[in-house]
C-alpha positions as YAML, in Angstrom:
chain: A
units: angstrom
residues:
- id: 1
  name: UNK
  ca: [-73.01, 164.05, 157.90]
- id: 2
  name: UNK
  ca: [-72.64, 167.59, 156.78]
- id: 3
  name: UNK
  ca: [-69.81, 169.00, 158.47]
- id: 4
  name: UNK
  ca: [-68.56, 171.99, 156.55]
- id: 5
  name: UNK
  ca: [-70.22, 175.27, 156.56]
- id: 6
  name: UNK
  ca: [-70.06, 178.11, 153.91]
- id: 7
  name: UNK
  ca: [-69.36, 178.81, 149.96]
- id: 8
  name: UNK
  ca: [-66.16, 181.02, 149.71]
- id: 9
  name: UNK
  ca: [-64.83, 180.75, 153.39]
- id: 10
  name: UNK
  ca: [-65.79, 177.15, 154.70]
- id: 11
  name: UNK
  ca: [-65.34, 175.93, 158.08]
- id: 12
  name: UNK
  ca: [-64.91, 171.90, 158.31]
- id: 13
  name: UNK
  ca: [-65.22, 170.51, 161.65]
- id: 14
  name: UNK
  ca: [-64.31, 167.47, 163.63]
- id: 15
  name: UNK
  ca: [-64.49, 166.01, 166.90]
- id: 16
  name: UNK
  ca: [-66.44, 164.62, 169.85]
- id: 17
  name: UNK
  ca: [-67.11, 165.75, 173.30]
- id: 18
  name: UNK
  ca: [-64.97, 162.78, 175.04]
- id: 19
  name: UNK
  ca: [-63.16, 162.14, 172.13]
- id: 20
  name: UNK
  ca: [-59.28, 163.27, 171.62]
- id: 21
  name: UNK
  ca: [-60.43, 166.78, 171.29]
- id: 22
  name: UNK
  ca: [-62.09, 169.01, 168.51]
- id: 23
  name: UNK
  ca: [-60.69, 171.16, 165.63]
- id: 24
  name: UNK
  ca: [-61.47, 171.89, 162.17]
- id: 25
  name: UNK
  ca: [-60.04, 173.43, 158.48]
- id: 26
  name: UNK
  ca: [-60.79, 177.09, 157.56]
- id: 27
  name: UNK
  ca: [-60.32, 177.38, 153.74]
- id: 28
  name: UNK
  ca: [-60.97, 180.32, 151.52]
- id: 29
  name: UNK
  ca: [-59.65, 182.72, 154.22]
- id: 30
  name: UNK
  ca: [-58.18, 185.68, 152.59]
- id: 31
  name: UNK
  ca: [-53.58, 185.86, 152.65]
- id: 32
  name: UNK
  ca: [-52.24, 188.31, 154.43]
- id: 33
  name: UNK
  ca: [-54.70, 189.18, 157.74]
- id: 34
  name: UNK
  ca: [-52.59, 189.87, 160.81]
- id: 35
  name: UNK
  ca: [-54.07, 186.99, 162.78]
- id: 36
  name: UNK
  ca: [-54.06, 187.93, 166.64]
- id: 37
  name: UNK
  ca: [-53.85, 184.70, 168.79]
- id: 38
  name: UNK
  ca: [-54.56, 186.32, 172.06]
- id: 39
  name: UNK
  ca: [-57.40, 187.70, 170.22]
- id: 40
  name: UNK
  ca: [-58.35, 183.91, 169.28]
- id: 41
  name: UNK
  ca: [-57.46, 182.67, 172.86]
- id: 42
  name: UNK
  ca: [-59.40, 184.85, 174.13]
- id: 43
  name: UNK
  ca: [-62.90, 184.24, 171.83]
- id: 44
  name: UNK
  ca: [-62.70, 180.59, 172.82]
- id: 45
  name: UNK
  ca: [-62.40, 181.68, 176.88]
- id: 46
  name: UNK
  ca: [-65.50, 183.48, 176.31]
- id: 47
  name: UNK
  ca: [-67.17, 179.91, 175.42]
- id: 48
  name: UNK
  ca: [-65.22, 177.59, 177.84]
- id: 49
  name: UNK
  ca: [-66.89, 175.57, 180.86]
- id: 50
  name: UNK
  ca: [-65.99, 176.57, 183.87]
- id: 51
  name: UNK
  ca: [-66.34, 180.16, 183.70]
- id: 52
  name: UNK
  ca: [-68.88, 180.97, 186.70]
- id: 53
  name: UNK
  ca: [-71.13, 179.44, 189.12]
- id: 54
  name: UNK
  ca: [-73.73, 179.43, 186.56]
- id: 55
  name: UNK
  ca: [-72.03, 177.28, 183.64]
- id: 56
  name: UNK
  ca: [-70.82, 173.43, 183.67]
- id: 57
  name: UNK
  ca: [-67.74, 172.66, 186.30]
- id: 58
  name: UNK
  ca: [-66.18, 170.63, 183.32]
- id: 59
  name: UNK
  ca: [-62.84, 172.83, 183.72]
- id: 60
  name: UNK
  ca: [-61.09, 172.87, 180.52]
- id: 61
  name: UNK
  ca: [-58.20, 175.49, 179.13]
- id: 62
  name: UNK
  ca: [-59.59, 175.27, 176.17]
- id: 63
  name: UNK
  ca: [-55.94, 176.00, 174.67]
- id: 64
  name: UNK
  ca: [-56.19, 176.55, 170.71]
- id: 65
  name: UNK
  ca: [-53.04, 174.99, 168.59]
- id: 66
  name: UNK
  ca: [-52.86, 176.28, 165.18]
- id: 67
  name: UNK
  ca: [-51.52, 173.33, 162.66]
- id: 68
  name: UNK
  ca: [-51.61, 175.65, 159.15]
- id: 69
  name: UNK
  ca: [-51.95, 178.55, 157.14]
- id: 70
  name: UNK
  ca: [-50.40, 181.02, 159.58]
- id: 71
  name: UNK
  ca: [-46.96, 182.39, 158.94]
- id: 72
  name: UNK
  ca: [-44.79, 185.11, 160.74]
- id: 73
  name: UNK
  ca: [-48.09, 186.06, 162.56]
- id: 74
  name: UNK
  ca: [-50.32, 186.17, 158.74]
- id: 75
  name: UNK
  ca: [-52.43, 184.13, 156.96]
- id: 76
  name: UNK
  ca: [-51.02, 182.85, 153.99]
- id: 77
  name: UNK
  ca: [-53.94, 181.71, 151.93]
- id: 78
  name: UNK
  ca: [-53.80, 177.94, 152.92]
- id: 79
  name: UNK
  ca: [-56.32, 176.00, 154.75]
- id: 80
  name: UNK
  ca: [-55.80, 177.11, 158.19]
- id: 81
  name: UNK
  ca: [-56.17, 173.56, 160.50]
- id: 82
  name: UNK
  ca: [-56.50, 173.77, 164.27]
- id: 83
  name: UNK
  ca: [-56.92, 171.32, 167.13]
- id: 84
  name: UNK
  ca: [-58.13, 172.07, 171.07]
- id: 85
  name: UNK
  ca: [-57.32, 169.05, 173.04]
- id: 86
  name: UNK
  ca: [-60.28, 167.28, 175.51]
- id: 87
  name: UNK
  ca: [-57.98, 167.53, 179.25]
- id: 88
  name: UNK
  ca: [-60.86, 166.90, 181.55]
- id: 89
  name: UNK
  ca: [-63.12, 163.99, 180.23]
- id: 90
  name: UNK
  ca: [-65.19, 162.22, 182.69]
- id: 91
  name: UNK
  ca: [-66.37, 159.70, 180.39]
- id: 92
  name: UNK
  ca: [-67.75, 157.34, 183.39]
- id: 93
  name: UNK
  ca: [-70.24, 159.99, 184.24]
- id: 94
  name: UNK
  ca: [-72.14, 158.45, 181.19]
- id: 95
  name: UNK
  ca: [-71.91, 154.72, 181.59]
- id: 96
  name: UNK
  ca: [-75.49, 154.33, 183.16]
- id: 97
  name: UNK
  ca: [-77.10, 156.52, 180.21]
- id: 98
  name: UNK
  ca: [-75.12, 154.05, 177.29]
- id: 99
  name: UNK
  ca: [-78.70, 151.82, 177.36]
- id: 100
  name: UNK
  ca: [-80.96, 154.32, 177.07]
- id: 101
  name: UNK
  ca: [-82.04, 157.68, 175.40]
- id: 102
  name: UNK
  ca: [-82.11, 160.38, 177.22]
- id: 103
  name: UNK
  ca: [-85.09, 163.09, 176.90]
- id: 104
  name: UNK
  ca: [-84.82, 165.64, 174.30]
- id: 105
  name: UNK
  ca: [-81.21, 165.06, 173.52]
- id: 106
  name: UNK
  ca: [-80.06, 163.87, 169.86]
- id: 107
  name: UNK
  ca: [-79.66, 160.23, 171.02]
- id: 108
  name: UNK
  ca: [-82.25, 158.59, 169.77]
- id: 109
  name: UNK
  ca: [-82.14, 160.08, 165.95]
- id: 110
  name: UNK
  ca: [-78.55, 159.83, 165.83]
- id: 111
  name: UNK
  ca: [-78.70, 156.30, 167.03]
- id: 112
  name: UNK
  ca: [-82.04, 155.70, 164.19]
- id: 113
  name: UNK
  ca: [-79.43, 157.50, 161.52]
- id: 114
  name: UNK
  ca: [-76.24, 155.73, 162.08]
- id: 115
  name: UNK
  ca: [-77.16, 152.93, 163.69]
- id: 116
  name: UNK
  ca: [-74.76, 153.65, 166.52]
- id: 117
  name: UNK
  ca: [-73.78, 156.63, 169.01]
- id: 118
  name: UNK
  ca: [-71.27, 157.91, 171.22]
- id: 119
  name: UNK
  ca: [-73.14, 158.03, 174.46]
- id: 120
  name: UNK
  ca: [-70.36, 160.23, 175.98]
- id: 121
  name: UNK
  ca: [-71.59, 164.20, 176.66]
- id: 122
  name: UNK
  ca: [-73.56, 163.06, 172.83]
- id: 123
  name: UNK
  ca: [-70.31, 163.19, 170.84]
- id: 124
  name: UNK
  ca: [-71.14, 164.77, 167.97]
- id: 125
  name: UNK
  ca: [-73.80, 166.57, 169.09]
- id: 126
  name: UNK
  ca: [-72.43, 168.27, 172.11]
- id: 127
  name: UNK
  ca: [-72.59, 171.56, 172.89]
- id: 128
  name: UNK
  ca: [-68.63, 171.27, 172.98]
- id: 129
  name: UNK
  ca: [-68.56, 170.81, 168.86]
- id: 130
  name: UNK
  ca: [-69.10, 174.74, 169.16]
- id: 131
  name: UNK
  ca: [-65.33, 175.39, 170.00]
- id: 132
  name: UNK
  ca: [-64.96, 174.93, 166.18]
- id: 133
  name: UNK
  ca: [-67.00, 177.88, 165.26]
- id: 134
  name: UNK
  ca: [-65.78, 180.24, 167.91]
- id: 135
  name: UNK
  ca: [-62.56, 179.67, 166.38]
- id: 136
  name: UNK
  ca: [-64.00, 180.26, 162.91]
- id: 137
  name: UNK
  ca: [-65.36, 182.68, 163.89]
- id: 138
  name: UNK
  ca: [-62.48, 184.58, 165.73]
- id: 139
  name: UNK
  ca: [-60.78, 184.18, 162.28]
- id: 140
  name: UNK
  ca: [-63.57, 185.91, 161.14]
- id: 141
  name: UNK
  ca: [-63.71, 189.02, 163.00]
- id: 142
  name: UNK
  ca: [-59.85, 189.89, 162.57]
- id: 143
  name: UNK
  ca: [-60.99, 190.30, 158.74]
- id: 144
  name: UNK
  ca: [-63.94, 192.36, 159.21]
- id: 145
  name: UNK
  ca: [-61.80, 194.65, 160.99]
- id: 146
  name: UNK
  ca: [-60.17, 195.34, 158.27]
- id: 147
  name: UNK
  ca: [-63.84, 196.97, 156.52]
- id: 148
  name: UNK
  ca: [-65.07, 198.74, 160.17]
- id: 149
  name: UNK
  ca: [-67.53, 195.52, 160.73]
- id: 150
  name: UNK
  ca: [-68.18, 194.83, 164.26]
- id: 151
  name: UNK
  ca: [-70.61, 191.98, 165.82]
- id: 152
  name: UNK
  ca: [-71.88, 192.37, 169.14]
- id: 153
  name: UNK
  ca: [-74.38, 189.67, 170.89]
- id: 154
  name: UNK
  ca: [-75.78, 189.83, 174.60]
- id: 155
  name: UNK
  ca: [-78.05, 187.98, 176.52]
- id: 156
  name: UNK
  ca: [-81.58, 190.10, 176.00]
- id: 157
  name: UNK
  ca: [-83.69, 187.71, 178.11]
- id: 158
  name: UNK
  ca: [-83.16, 184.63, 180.71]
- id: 159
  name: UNK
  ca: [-86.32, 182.70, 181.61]
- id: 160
  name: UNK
  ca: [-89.36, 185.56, 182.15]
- id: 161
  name: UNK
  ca: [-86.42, 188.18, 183.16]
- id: 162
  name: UNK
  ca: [-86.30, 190.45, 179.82]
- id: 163
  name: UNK
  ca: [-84.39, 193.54, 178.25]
- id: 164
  name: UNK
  ca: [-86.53, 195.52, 176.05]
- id: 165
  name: UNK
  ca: [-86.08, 195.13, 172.58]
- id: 166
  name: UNK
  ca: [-84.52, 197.74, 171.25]
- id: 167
  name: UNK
  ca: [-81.06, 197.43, 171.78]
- id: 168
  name: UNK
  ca: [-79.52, 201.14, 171.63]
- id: 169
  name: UNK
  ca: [-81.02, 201.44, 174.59]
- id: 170
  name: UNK
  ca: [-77.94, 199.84, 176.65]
- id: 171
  name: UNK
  ca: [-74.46, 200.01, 176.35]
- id: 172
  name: UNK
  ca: [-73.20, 196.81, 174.84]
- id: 173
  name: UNK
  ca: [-69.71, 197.69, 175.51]
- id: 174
  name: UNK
  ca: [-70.82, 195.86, 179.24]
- id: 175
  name: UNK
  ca: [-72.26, 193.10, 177.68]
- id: 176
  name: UNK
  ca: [-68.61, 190.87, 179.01]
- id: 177
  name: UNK
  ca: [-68.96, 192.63, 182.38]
- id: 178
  name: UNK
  ca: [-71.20, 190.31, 184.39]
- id: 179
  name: UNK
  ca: [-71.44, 186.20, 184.47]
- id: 180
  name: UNK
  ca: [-74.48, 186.54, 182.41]
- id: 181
  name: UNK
  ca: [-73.26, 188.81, 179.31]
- id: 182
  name: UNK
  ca: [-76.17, 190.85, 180.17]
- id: 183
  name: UNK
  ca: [-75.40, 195.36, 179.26]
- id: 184
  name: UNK
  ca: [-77.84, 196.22, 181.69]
- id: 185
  name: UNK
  ca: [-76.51, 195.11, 185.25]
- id: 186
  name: UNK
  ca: [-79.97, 195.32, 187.30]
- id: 187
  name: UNK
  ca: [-81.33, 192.76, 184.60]
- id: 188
  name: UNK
  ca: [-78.20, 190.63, 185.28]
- id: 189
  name: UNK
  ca: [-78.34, 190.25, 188.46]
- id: 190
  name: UNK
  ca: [-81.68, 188.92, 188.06]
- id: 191
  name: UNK
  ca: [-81.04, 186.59, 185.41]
- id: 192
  name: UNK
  ca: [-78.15, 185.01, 187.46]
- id: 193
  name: UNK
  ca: [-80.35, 184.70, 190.27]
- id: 194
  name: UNK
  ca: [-82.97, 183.21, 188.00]
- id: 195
  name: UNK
  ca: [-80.20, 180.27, 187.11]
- id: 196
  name: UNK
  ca: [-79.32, 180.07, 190.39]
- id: 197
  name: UNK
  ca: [-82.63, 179.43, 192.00]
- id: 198
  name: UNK
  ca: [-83.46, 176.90, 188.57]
- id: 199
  name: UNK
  ca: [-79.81, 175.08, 189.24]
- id: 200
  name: UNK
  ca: [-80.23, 174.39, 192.94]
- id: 201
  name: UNK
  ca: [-83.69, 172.63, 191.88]
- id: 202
  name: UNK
  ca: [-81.94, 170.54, 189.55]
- id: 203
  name: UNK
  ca: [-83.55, 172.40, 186.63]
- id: 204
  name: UNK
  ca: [-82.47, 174.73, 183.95]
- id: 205
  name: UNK
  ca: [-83.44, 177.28, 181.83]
- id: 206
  name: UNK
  ca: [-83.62, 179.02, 178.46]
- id: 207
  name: UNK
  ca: [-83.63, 182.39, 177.19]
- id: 208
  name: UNK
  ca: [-82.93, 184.92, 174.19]
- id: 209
  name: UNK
  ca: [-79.52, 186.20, 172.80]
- id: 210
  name: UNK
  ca: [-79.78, 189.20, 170.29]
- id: 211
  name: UNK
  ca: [-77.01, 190.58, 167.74]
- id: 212
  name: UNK
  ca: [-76.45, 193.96, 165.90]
- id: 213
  name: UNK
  ca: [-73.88, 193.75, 163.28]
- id: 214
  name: UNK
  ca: [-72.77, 197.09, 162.31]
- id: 215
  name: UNK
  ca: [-70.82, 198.40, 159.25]
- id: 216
  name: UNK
  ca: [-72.12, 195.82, 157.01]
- id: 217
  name: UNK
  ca: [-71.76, 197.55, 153.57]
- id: 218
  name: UNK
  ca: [-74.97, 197.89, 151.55]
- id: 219
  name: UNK
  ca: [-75.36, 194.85, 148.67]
- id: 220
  name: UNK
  ca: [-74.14, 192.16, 150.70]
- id: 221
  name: UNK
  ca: [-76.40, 189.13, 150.47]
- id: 222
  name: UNK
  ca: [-77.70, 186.90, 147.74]
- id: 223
  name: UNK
  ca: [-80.86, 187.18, 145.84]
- id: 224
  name: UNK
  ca: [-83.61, 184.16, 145.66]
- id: 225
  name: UNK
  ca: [-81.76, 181.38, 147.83]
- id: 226
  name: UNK
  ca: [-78.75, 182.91, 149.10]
- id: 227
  name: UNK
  ca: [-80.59, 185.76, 151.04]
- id: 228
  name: UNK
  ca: [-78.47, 187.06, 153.76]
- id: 229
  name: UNK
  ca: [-81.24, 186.70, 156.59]
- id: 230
  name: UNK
  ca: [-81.80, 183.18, 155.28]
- id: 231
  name: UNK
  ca: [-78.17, 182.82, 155.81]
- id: 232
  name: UNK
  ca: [-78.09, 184.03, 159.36]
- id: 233
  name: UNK
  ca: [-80.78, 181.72, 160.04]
- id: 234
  name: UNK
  ca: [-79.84, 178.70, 158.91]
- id: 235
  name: UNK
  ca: [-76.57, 179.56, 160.69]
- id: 236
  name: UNK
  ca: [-78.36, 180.64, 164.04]
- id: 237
  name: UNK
  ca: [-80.36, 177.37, 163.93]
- id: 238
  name: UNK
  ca: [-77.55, 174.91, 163.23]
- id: 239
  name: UNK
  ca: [-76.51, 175.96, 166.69]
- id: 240
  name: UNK
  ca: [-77.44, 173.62, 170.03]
- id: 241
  name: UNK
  ca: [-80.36, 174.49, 171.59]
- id: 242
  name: UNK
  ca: [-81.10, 176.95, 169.31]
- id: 243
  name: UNK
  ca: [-85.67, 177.26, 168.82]
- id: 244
  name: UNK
  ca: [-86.14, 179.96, 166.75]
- id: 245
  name: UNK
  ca: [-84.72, 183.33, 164.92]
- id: 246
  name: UNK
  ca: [-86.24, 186.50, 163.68]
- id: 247
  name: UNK
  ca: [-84.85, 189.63, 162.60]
- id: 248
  name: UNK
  ca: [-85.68, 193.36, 162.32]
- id: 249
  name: UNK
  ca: [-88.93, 193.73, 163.97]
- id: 250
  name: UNK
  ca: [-89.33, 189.93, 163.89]
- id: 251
  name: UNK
  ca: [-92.80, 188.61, 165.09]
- id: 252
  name: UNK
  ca: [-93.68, 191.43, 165.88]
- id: 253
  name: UNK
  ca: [-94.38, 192.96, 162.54]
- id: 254
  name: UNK
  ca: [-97.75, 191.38, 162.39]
- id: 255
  name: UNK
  ca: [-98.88, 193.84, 165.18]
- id: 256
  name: UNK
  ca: [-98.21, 197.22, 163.20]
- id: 257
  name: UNK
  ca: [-99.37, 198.22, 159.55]
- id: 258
  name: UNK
  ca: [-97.46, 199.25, 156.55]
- id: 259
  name: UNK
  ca: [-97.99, 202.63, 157.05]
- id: 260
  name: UNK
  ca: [-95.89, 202.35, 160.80]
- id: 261
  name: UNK
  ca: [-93.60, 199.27, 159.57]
- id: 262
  name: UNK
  ca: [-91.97, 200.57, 156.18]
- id: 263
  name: UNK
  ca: [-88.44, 201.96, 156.34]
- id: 264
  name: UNK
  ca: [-88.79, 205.21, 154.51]
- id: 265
  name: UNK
  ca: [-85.13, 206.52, 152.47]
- id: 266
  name: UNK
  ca: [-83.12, 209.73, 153.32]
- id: 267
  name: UNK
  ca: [-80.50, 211.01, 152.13]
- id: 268
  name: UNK
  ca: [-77.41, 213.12, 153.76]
- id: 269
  name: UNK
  ca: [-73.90, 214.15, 152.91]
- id: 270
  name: UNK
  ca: [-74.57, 211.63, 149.96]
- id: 271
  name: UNK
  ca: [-75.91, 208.96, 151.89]
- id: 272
  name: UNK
  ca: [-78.63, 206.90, 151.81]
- id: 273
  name: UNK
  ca: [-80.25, 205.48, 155.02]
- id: 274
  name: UNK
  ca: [-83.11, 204.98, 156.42]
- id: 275
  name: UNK
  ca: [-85.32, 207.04, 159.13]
- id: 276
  name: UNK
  ca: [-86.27, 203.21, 160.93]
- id: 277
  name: UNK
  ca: [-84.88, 200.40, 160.98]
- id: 278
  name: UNK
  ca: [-88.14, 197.70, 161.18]
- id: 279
  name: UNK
  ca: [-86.21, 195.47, 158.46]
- id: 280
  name: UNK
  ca: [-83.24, 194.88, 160.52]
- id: 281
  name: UNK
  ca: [-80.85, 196.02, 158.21]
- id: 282
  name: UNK
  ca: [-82.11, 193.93, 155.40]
- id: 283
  name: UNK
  ca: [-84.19, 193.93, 152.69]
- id: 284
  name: UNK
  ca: [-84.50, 191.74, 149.85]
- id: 285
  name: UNK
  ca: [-82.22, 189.79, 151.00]
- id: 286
  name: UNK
  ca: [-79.55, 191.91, 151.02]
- id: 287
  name: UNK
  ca: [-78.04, 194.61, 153.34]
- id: 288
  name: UNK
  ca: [-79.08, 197.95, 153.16]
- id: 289
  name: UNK
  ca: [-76.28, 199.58, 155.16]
- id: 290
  name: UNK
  ca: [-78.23, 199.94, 158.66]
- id: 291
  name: UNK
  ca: [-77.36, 197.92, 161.84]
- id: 292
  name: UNK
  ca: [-78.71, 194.51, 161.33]
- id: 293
  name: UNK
  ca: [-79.78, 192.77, 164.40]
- id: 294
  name: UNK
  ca: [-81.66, 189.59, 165.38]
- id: 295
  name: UNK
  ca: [-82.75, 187.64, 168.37]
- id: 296
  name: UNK
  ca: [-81.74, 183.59, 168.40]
- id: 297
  name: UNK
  ca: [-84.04, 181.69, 171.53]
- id: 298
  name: UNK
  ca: [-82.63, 178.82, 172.84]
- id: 299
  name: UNK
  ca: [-84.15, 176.35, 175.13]
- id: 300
  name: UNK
  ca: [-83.71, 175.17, 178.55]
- id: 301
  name: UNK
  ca: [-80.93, 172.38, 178.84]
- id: 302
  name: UNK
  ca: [-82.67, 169.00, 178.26]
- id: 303
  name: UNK
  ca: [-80.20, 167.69, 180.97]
- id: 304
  name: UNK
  ca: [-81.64, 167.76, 184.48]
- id: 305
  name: UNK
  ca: [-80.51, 166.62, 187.60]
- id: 306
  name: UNK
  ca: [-83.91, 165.41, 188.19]
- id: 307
  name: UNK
  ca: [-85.63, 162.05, 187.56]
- id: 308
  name: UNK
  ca: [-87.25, 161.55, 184.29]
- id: 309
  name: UNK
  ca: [-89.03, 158.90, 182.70]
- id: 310
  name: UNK
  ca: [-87.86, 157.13, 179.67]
- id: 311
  name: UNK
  ca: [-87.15, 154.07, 177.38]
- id: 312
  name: UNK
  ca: [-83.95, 151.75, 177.14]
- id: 313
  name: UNK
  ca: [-82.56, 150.87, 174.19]
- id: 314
  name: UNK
  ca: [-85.15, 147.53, 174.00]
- id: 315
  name: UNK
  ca: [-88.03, 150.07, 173.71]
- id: 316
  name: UNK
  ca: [-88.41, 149.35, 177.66]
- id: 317
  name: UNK
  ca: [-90.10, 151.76, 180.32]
- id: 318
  name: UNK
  ca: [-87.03, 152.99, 182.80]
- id: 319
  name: UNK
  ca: [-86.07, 156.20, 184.58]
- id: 320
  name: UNK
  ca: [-82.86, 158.59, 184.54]
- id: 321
  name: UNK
  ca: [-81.09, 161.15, 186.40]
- id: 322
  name: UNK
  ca: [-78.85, 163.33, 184.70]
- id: 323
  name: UNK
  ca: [-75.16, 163.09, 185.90]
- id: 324
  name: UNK
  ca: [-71.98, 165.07, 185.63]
- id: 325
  name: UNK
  ca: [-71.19, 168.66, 184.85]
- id: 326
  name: UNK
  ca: [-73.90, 170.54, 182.75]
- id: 327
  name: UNK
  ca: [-74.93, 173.89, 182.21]
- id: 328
  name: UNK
  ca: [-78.40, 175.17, 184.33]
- id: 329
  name: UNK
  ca: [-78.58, 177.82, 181.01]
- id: 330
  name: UNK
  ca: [-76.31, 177.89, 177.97]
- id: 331
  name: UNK
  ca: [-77.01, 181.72, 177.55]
- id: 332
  name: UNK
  ca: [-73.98, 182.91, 179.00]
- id: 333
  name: UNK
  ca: [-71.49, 180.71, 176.59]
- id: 334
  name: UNK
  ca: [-74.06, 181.12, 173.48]
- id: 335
  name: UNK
  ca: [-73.08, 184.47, 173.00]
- id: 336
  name: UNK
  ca: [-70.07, 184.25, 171.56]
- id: 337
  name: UNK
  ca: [-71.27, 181.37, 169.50]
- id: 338
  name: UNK
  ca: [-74.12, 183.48, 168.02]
- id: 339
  name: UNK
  ca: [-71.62, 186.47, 166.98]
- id: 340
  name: UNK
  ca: [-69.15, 183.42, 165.86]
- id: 341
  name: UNK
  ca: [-72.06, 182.62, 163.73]
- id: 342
  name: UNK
  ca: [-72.68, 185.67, 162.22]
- id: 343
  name: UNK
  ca: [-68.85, 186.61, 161.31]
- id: 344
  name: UNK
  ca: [-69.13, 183.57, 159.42]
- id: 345
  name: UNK
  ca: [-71.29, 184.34, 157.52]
- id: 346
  name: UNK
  ca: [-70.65, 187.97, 156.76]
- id: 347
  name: UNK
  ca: [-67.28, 187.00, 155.66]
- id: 348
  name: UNK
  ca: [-68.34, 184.65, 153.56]
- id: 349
  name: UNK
  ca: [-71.43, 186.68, 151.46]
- id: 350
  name: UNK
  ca: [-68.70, 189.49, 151.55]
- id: 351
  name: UNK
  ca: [-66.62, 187.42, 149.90]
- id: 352
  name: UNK
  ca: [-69.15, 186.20, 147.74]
- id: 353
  name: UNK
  ca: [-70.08, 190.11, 146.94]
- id: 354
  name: UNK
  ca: [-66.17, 190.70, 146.14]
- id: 355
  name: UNK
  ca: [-65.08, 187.89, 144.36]
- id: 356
  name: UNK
  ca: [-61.57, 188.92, 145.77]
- id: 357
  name: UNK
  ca: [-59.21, 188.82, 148.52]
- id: 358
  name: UNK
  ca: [-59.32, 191.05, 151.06]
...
């Protein structure tokens, strides 16, 4: 199982949903940061259960313990280890699903992998392995303060309720403002309804979270197989739920020519830019120094309080019911996943680009 993301700065992660709780090694992360735990603490409430009417009941403080590689309130250069303990496990909500595979969940190719599974929340591939990354990520963020970097995600679109696309349009400084993590609070208002309505039929929902990185210097990003948007991608993707990623203009391109999609140069005060921003702040593969943003969709939960049909673990006809304390629509809590994500892995190409400690 690959469990360790990144080339310079690596993340290693461990735990299972209903297991003694999850953590994970950071190595490669550069001596000497000021590390800000109530900065940390407070990247891994963002992601916690229990937040809203609108996310999972499972109530957990989600309270970080750092094991390593912090010292008089700095990183030191070692591997920095951390553990948040599992306090409110429910483990018997999931005795009447250990026969069978549930519908769209990771049970049955886990179980056709390794030949056995953890049947509790899906172990390893709960939503809950996330707290790893948020963590990472955290770590992440206090060194790209350091170079003016700043990653900002928001929820763009729940179910047929939509932003429009452009995001400097809205104000993402309200993005944490609302339930939803929604800048615009009309739209926000809808969307929780939306997951409101969808929850009290037992159902859920999906949606769209977009993120603009700005201050990424230009030449960050690796050429051939290391391209940065490749890297984003592949990040984005590894993520629960996640469908499907574009950047810049995305999809979209394919409805405008050449003449209305290139980026044409300028220069002022001994700058370069660029009059649009189509690419999304890459090209090449590598940054060109404009905002890069994207858009990650996820899908509606696959657990639902409804009946479903399905087959034991004999290959048998049966039915289920979802049980226990799920999110209606992970939007909410993605979002600080997705910019975990993406601190990652500008860290890491930075580092990569430098060759150096910060």
């Amino acid at each position: 199982m690959r469990n360790t993301f990144g080339n310079i700065f690596t993340l290693t992660t461990f735990g299972e949903s209903h297991g003694t709780g999850v953590g994970g090694v950071l190595d490669g992360y550069p001596a000497g940061i000021e590390i800000d735990m109530d900065f940390v603490q407070h990247e891994l409430d963002r992601r916690r259960p229990g937040q809203s009417g609108i996310t999972t009941a499972r109530n957990e403080c989600d309270r970080v313990e750092i094991i390593s590689g912090v010292f008089e309130g700095k990183s030191t250069g070692c591997p920095i280890g951390f553990l948040v303990r599992n306090t409110n496990r429910q483990s018997h909500d999931y005795d009447t699903m250990s026969g069978l595979f549930r519908p769209s969940h990771a049970d049955y190719t886990y179980y056709n992998k390794y030949g056995i599974r953890d049947y509790r929340g899906g172990g390893r591939s709960s939503a809950r392995i996330t707290i790893s990354r948020c963590v990472g990520g955290a770590f992440a963020k206090l060194a790209l303060r350091k170079f003016g970097i700043s990653i900002q995600a928001y929820t763009s679109q729940v179910g047929h309720v939509m932003l429009d696309k452009d995001y400097r349009k809205y104000d993402l400084s309200q993005t944490d403002t609302n339930a939803v993590r929604c800048p615009d609070a009309n739209k926000a208002e809808e969307m929780e309804a939306l997951i409101r309505k969808v929850k009290d039929k037992g159902d859920t929902v999906g949606g769209i979270v977009t993120c603009v990185v700005k201050g990424c210097p230009q030449g960050i990003g690796e050429p051939e197989f290391g391209k940065l948007h490749a890297a984003l991608g592949g990040s984005m993707l590894s993520i629960n739920a996640v469908k499907g990623f574009e950047y810049g203009d995305g999809f979209d391109c394919v409805l405008t020519k050449g003449s209305e999609q290139n980026d044409t140069f300028t220069s002022a005060n001994g700058r370069v830019g660029t009059v649009s921003n189509h690419s999304g702040g890459i090209q090449g593969g590598i940054a060109n120094g404009e905002d890069i943003y994207f858009r990650v969709a996820f899908k509606p939960v696959a657990t639902l309080m409804q009946e479903q049909e399905t087959i034991d673990m004999e290959g048998n006809p049966t039915v289920f019911m979802g049980k226990g304390r799920h999110d209606p629509c992970v939007l909410p809590r993605a979002v600080p996943i997705v910019e975990s994500m993406a601190a990652m892995v500008i860290l890491d190409y930075f580092l990569l680009q430098n060759a150096t400690n910060l």
